[in-house]
Amino acid sequence: MHRRSFLVATALLCRPLAPPLGAAHAQSAVPAVAAFSILGDMLREVGGDRVAAQVIVGPDMDTHNFQPRPSHAEALRGAVIAIRNGAGFDAWFDRLLSSTRFAGVAVTATEGVALRPASGAHGHGGQDPHAWQDVRLAIQYVRNIEAGLVRADPAGAEHYRARAAGYAHRLEALDGWIREQVATVPEARRVVITGHEAFGYFGAAYGVSFRAPQGVSANAEPSAQQVAALIRMIRAQGVTAVFLENIGNPATLRRLAEEAGVRVRGRLFADALSAADGPAPSYEAMMRYNTGAMVPAMRGDG
Ligand code: ZN
């Protein structure tokens, strides 16, 4: 028995270690899956070329109401690390992890983050999952992804630590820039209307008040009373920053803006990045774009 095991082990050790030409990257890169586009971007930032990242919910797609397909289970079966937001944002991803009996490293990006209670009419006492909208909390996401990659691929620990440190440094600068931008808006004018309650963390971190006709999960139609109350608020406070989002149905917000007599100022990227050729193809670009759109709209410029 022992002798036989020894022979098998020797045979395995003697196999050529170098992969075939041209397949080096595909064979050595760590297969990883992220639940949605924002986490996918963070994963690529920390992982660099050591990681082959797949994203399940792509740009401009709604993660709250996503229905996974068999190909997504297949991607998870081949992965050694899987990254989800948690806090009820991507609950379907948890079901996918258990149905595929995922045995790799499962990272919850919001682990250790002090989550806000869901506000708004459709909250039902749950938690607000959109913590990435506060850049300081996004740095915690980066730390969690870094720790997961180090666990899944210890040989790359130095690589991941160096990349995460550089990325976190850039995010700290981004956080400061957002604060400077918001500071140019008089306090009384720091009000933004969006499609759903995705900006609670941005509001708490940067001192902006957000109101939306739809709650944190973006899947219930607002009542006529809620829409009417928002219209009264826009008129009474002279709110000028009204935005659509890149996910969800824009019909309610367009009607609301029309009835309130204000112009829709464009789209914000709340829960998903834009496509590569759009204005928010990375997390950093998304935060810069949103801030750059909101600040002049709050001031009432243009
Ligand atoms: Zn959302």
GROMACS .gro file of C-alpha atoms and ligand atoms in nm:
model
  303
    1MET     CA    1   0.000   0.000   0.000
    2HIS     CA    2   0.262   0.248   0.110
    3ARG     CA    3   0.490   0.160  -0.173
    4ARG     CA    4   0.211   0.211  -0.424
    5SER     CA    5   0.124   0.556  -0.282
    6PHE     CA    6   0.486   0.649  -0.298
    7LEU     CA    7   0.501   0.555  -0.667
    8VAL     CA    8   0.190   0.756  -0.749
    9ALA     CA    9   0.327   1.058  -0.563
   10THR     CA   10   0.657   1.030  -0.746
   11ALA     CA   11   0.479   1.005  -1.078
   12LEU     CA   12   0.279   1.324  -0.999
   13LEU     CA   13   0.593   1.508  -0.895
   14CYS     CA   14   0.768   1.409  -1.216
   15ARG     CA   15   0.500   1.555  -1.442
   16PRO     CA   16   0.621   1.863  -1.625
   17LEU     CA   17   0.521   2.171  -1.422
   18ALA     CA   18   0.520   2.419  -1.706
   19PRO     CA   19   0.180   2.460  -1.874
   20PRO     CA   20   0.158   2.446  -2.255
   21LEU     CA   21   0.270   2.758  -2.438
   22GLY     CA   22   0.006   3.030  -2.456
   23ALA     CA   23  -0.196   2.886  -2.171
   24ALA     CA   24   0.027   3.011  -1.890
   25HIS     CA   25  -0.208   3.290  -1.780
   26ALA     CA   26  -0.526   3.084  -1.807
   27GLN     CA   27  -0.374   2.801  -1.606
   28SER     CA   28  -0.210   3.003  -1.332
   29ALA     CA   29  -0.455   3.288  -1.272
   30VAL     CA   30  -0.677   3.242  -0.967
   31PRO     CA   31  -1.038   3.188  -1.081
   32ALA     CA   32  -1.262   3.432  -0.893
   33VAL     CA   33  -1.629   3.535  -0.914
   34ALA     CA   34  -1.783   3.865  -0.801
   35ALA     CA   35  -2.158   3.907  -0.764
   36PHE     CA   36  -2.184   4.244  -0.946
   37SER     CA   37  -1.985   4.500  -1.143
   38ILE     CA   38  -1.865   4.724  -0.856
   39LEU     CA   39  -1.721   4.428  -0.662
   40GLY     CA   40  -1.575   4.294  -0.986
   41ASP     CA   41  -1.383   4.618  -1.037
   42MET     CA   42  -1.250   4.611  -0.678
   43LEU     CA   43  -1.152   4.246  -0.722
   44ARG     CA   44  -0.954   4.332  -1.039
   45GLU     CA   45  -0.788   4.625  -0.865
   46VAL     CA   46  -0.665   4.407  -0.578
   47GLY     CA   47  -0.604   4.090  -0.780
   48GLY     CA   48  -0.434   4.236  -1.086
   49ASP     CA   49  -0.307   3.976  -1.330
   50ARG     CA   50  -0.290   3.699  -1.069
   51VAL     CA   51  -0.671   3.678  -1.073
   52ALA     CA   52  -0.911   3.580  -1.352
   53ALA     CA   53  -1.224   3.766  -1.238
   54GLN     CA   54  -1.575   3.688  -1.359
   55VAL     CA   55  -1.870   3.917  -1.282
   56ILE     CA   56  -2.224   3.779  -1.264
   57VAL     CA   57  -2.438   4.097  -1.274
   58GLY     CA   58  -2.274   4.315  -1.535
   59PRO     CA   59  -2.276   4.692  -1.605
   60ASP     CA   60  -2.612   4.875  -1.597
   61MET     CA   61  -2.786   4.569  -1.452
   62ASP     CA   62  -2.998   4.542  -1.135
   63THR     CA   63  -2.846   4.316  -0.867
   64HIS     CA   64  -3.143   4.345  -0.626
   65ASN     CA   65  -3.379   4.164  -0.858
   66PHE     CA   66  -3.137   3.936  -1.043
   67GLN     CA   67  -3.221   3.577  -1.142
   68PRO     CA   68  -2.910   3.359  -1.182
   69ARG     CA   69  -2.887   3.109  -1.468
   70PRO     CA   70  -2.712   2.766  -1.481
   71SER     CA   71  -2.402   2.926  -1.640
   72HIS     CA   72  -2.355   3.132  -1.322
   73ALA     CA   73  -2.353   2.816  -1.108
   74GLU     CA   74  -2.095   2.677  -1.351
   75ALA     CA   75  -1.870   2.983  -1.301
   76LEU     CA   76  -1.885   2.933  -0.924
   77ARG     CA   77  -1.797   2.563  -0.951
   78GLY     CA   78  -1.470   2.659  -1.120
   79ALA     CA   79  -1.382   2.941  -0.876
   80VAL     CA   80  -1.164   2.936  -0.565
   81ILE     CA   81  -1.293   3.268  -0.429
   82ALA     CA   82  -1.640   3.427  -0.447
   83ILE     CA   83  -1.727   3.783  -0.344
   84ARG     CA   84  -2.071   3.913  -0.251
   85ASN     CA   85  -2.192   4.238  -0.094
   86GLY     CA   86  -2.417   4.088   0.173
   87ALA     CA   87  -2.682   4.276   0.376
   88GLY     CA   88  -2.957   4.138   0.151
   89PHE     CA   89  -2.833   4.310  -0.167
   90ASP     CA   90  -2.735   3.986  -0.343
   91ALA     CA   91  -2.920   3.715  -0.146
   92TRP     CA   92  -2.951   3.507  -0.467
   93PHE     CA   93  -2.570   3.477  -0.460
   94ASP     CA   94  -2.586   3.307  -0.118
   95ARG     CA   95  -2.837   3.059  -0.258
   96LEU     CA   96  -2.602   2.996  -0.552
   97LEU     CA   97  -2.312   2.933  -0.311
   98SER     CA   98  -2.511   2.672  -0.119
   99SER     CA   99  -2.671   2.506  -0.424
  100THR     CA  100  -2.324   2.462  -0.583
  101ARG     CA  101  -2.175   2.352  -0.244
  102PHE     CA  102  -1.909   2.618  -0.296
  103ALA     CA  103  -1.599   2.508  -0.104
  104GLY     CA  104  -1.368   2.801  -0.183
  105VAL     CA  105  -1.323   3.127   0.006
  106ALA     CA  106  -1.652   3.321   0.030
  107VAL     CA  107  -1.597   3.691   0.100
  108THR     CA  108  -1.872   3.920   0.230
  109ALA     CA  109  -1.755   4.268   0.128
  110THR     CA  110  -1.959   4.440   0.403
  111GLU     CA  111  -1.806   4.229   0.682
  112GLY     CA  112  -1.704   4.460   0.966
  113VAL     CA  113  -1.896   4.755   0.816
  114ALA     CA  114  -2.145   4.930   1.048
  115LEU     CA  115  -2.457   4.896   0.833
  116ARG     CA  116  -2.729   5.160   0.833
  117PRO     CA  117  -3.090   5.059   0.889
  118ALA     CA  118  -3.298   5.070   0.573
  119SER     CA  119  -3.497   5.392   0.569
  120GLY     CA  120  -3.793   5.472   0.349
  121ALA     CA  121  -4.136   5.328   0.306
  122HIS     CA  122  -4.025   4.986   0.184
  123GLY     CA  123  -3.747   4.920   0.432
  124HIS     CA  124  -3.938   4.684   0.663
  125GLY     CA  125  -3.669   4.713   0.928
  126GLY     CA  126  -3.390   4.564   0.714
  127GLN     CA  127  -3.041   4.696   0.650
  128ASP     CA  128  -2.929   4.934   0.379
  129PRO     CA  129  -2.680   4.735   0.168
  130HIS     CA  130  -2.537   5.024  -0.044
  131ALA     CA  131  -2.232   5.080   0.180
  132TRP     CA  132  -1.990   5.129  -0.116
  133GLN     CA  133  -2.140   5.476  -0.162
  134ASP     CA  134  -1.922   5.589   0.132
  135VAL     CA  135  -1.564   5.566   0.003
  136ARG     CA  136  -1.426   5.505   0.354
  137LEU     CA  137  -1.648   5.199   0.380
  138ALA     CA  138  -1.538   5.093   0.030
  139ILE     CA  139  -1.185   5.080   0.173
  140GLN     CA  140  -1.317   4.818   0.419
  141TYR     CA  141  -1.451   4.627   0.115
  142VAL     CA  142  -1.100   4.639  -0.034
  143ARG     CA  143  -0.949   4.506   0.290
  144ASN     CA  144  -1.200   4.220   0.297
  145ILE     CA  145  -1.126   4.130  -0.066
  146GLU     CA  146  -0.751   4.146   0.006
  147ALA     CA  147  -0.789   3.912   0.307
  148GLY     CA  148  -0.996   3.669   0.098
  149LEU     CA  149  -0.740   3.663  -0.184
  150VAL     CA  150  -0.455   3.606   0.061
  151ARG     CA  151  -0.648   3.310   0.206
  152ALA     CA  152  -0.736   3.168  -0.137
  153ASP     CA  153  -0.387   3.221  -0.285
  154PRO     CA  154  -0.128   3.260  -0.004
  155ALA     CA  155   0.161   3.258  -0.253
  156GLY     CA  156   0.033   3.591  -0.384
  157ALA     CA  157   0.001   3.757  -0.043
  158GLU     CA  158   0.265   4.026  -0.107
  159HIS     CA  159   0.117   4.104  -0.449
  160TYR     CA  160  -0.235   4.148  -0.304
  161ARG     CA  161  -0.117   4.351  -0.004
  162ALA     CA  162   0.080   4.591  -0.221
  163ARG     CA  163  -0.205   4.638  -0.470
  164ALA     CA  164  -0.470   4.681  -0.196
  165ALA     CA  165  -0.251   4.939  -0.019
  166GLY     CA  166  -0.205   5.142  -0.337
  167TYR     CA  167  -0.576   5.123  -0.418
  168ALA     CA  168  -0.681   5.221  -0.063
  169HIS     CA  169  -0.445   5.519  -0.086
  170ARG     CA  170  -0.620   5.636  -0.405
  171LEU     CA  171  -0.960   5.586  -0.241
  172GLU     CA  172  -0.858   5.801   0.057
  173ALA     CA  173  -0.771   6.080  -0.187
  174LEU     CA  174  -1.106   6.027  -0.364
  175ASP     CA  175  -1.289   6.055  -0.031
  176GLY     CA  176  -1.118   6.388   0.038
  177TRP     CA  177  -1.200   6.516  -0.311
  178ILE     CA  178  -1.571   6.434  -0.267
  179ARG     CA  179  -1.573   6.628   0.064
  180GLU     CA  180  -1.414   6.930  -0.107
  181GLN     CA  181  -1.668   6.919  -0.388
  182VAL     CA  182  -1.971   6.895  -0.159
  183ALA     CA  183  -1.830   7.181   0.050
  184THR     CA  184  -1.879   7.413  -0.250
  185VAL     CA  185  -2.258   7.371  -0.217
  186PRO     CA  186  -2.442   7.584   0.044
  187GLU     CA  187  -2.569   7.350   0.317
  188ALA     CA  188  -2.936   7.429   0.260
  189ARG     CA  189  -2.902   7.324  -0.105
  190ARG     CA  190  -2.750   6.981  -0.038
  191VAL     CA  191  -3.059   6.785  -0.144
  192VAL     CA  192  -3.075   6.526  -0.425
  193ILE     CA  193  -3.372   6.328  -0.558
  194THR     CA  194  -3.292   5.986  -0.710
  195GLY     CA  195  -3.483   5.677  -0.821
  196HIS     CA  196  -3.433   5.453  -0.518
  197GLU     CA  197  -3.276   5.484  -0.174
  198ALA     CA  198  -2.924   5.387  -0.278
  199PHE     CA  199  -2.737   5.692  -0.146
  200GLY     CA  200  -2.796   5.677   0.231
  201TYR     CA  201  -2.426   5.609   0.298
  202PHE     CA  202  -2.316   5.886   0.060
  203GLY     CA  203  -2.556   6.120   0.238
  204ALA     CA  204  -2.432   6.028   0.586
  205ALA     CA  205  -2.064   6.047   0.489
  206TYR     CA  206  -2.067   6.366   0.283
  207GLY     CA  207  -2.357   6.562   0.431
  208VAL     CA  208  -2.611   6.541   0.149
  209SER     CA  209  -2.982   6.468   0.200
  210PHE     CA  210  -3.124   6.214  -0.047
  211ARG     CA  211  -3.490   6.144  -0.115
  212ALA     CA  212  -3.632   5.881  -0.351
  213PRO     CA  213  -3.974   5.751  -0.453
  214GLN     CA  214  -3.851   5.389  -0.418
  215GLY     CA  215  -3.695   5.219  -0.114
  216VAL     CA  216  -3.360   5.044  -0.073
  217SER     CA  217  -3.450   4.734  -0.275
  218ALA     CA  218  -3.591   4.916  -0.580
  219ASN     CA  219  -3.864   4.658  -0.639
  220ALA     CA  220  -4.186   4.814  -0.510
  221GLU     CA  221  -4.386   5.081  -0.690
  222PRO     CA  222  -4.417   5.398  -0.483
  223SER     CA  223  -4.765   5.505  -0.377
  224ALA     CA  224  -4.934   5.815  -0.522
  225GLN     CA  225  -4.908   5.976  -0.176
  226GLN     CA  226  -4.532   5.923  -0.162
  227VAL     CA  227  -4.485   6.076  -0.507
  228ALA     CA  228  -4.711   6.369  -0.417
  229ALA     CA  229  -4.514   6.431  -0.095
  230LEU     CA  230  -4.187   6.440  -0.290
  231ILE     CA  231  -4.334   6.683  -0.544
  232ARG     CA  232  -4.444   6.914  -0.260
  233MET     CA  233  -4.096   6.891  -0.108
  234ILE     CA  234  -3.921   6.974  -0.438
  235ARG     CA  235  -4.143   7.279  -0.486
  236ALA     CA  236  -4.124   7.400  -0.124
  237GLN     CA  237  -3.744   7.370  -0.099
  238GLY     CA  238  -3.666   7.466  -0.459
  239VAL     CA  239  -3.477   7.138  -0.514
  240THR     CA  240  -3.287   7.142  -0.845
  241ALA     CA  241  -3.092   6.812  -0.828
  242VAL     CA  242  -3.322   6.545  -0.971
  243PHE     CA  243  -3.157   6.238  -1.124
  244LEU     CA  244  -3.248   5.910  -1.288
  245GLU     CA  245  -3.036   5.602  -1.221
  246ASN     CA  246  -2.870   5.360  -1.461
  247ILE     CA  247  -3.087   5.078  -1.326
  248GLY     CA  248  -3.462   5.060  -1.266
  249ASN     CA  249  -3.761   5.206  -1.443
  250PRO     CA  250  -3.725   5.583  -1.498
  251ALA     CA  251  -4.100   5.644  -1.556
  252THR     CA  252  -4.192   5.745  -1.197
  253LEU     CA  253  -3.905   5.988  -1.167
  254ARG     CA  254  -3.968   6.148  -1.505
  255ARG     CA  255  -4.334   6.202  -1.412
  256LEU     CA  256  -4.238   6.335  -1.072
  257ALA     CA  257  -3.992   6.586  -1.221
  258GLU     CA  258  -4.246   6.697  -1.480
  259GLU     CA  259  -4.518   6.752  -1.220
  260ALA     CA  260  -4.276   6.937  -0.990
  261GLY     CA  261  -4.163   7.153  -1.282
  262VAL     CA  262  -3.791   7.064  -1.256
  263ARG     CA  263  -3.548   6.936  -1.514
  264VAL     CA  264  -3.399   6.585  -1.479
  265ARG     CA  265  -3.022   6.642  -1.457
  266GLY     CA  266  -2.913   6.310  -1.602
  267ARG     CA  267  -2.831   5.969  -1.454
  268LEU     CA  268  -2.642   5.861  -1.147
  269PHE     CA  269  -2.467   5.525  -1.115
  270ALA     CA  270  -2.584   5.379  -0.786
  271ASP     CA  271  -2.570   4.999  -0.789
  272ALA     CA  272  -2.388   4.916  -1.113
  273LEU     CA  273  -2.103   5.055  -1.321
  274SER     CA  274  -2.148   5.175  -1.678
  275ALA     CA  275  -2.013   4.979  -1.974
  276ALA     CA  276  -1.644   5.031  -2.053
  277ASP     CA  277  -1.720   5.316  -2.297
  278GLY     CA  278  -1.958   5.493  -2.053
  279PRO     CA  279  -1.878   5.756  -1.787
  280ALA     CA  280  -1.850   5.516  -1.489
  281PRO     CA  281  -1.660   5.204  -1.596
  282SER     CA  282  -1.479   5.168  -1.259
  283TYR     CA  283  -1.573   5.231  -0.894
  284GLU     CA  284  -1.346   5.537  -0.878
  285ALA     CA  285  -1.485   5.676  -1.206
  286MET     CA  286  -1.840   5.615  -1.079
  287MET     CA  287  -1.785   5.811  -0.758
  288ARG     CA  288  -1.617   6.097  -0.947
  289TYR     CA  289  -1.889   6.105  -1.211
  290ASN     CA  290  -2.176   6.102  -0.958
  291THR     CA  291  -2.017   6.376  -0.748
  292GLY     CA  292  -1.937   6.584  -1.055
  293ALA     CA  293  -2.299   6.556  -1.169
  294MET     CA  294  -2.463   6.617  -0.830
  295VAL     CA  295  -2.261   6.918  -0.713
  296PRO     CA  296  -2.355   7.167  -0.989
  297ALA     CA  297  -2.712   7.031  -0.994
  298MET     CA  298  -2.750   7.094  -0.618
  299ARG     CA  299  -2.615   7.447  -0.658
  300GLY     CA  300  -2.870   7.501  -0.936
  301ASP     CA  301  -2.605   7.586  -1.198
  302GLY     CA  302  -2.712   7.585  -1.562
  303ZN      ZN  303  -3.000   4.956  -0.477
   0.00000   0.00000   0.00000
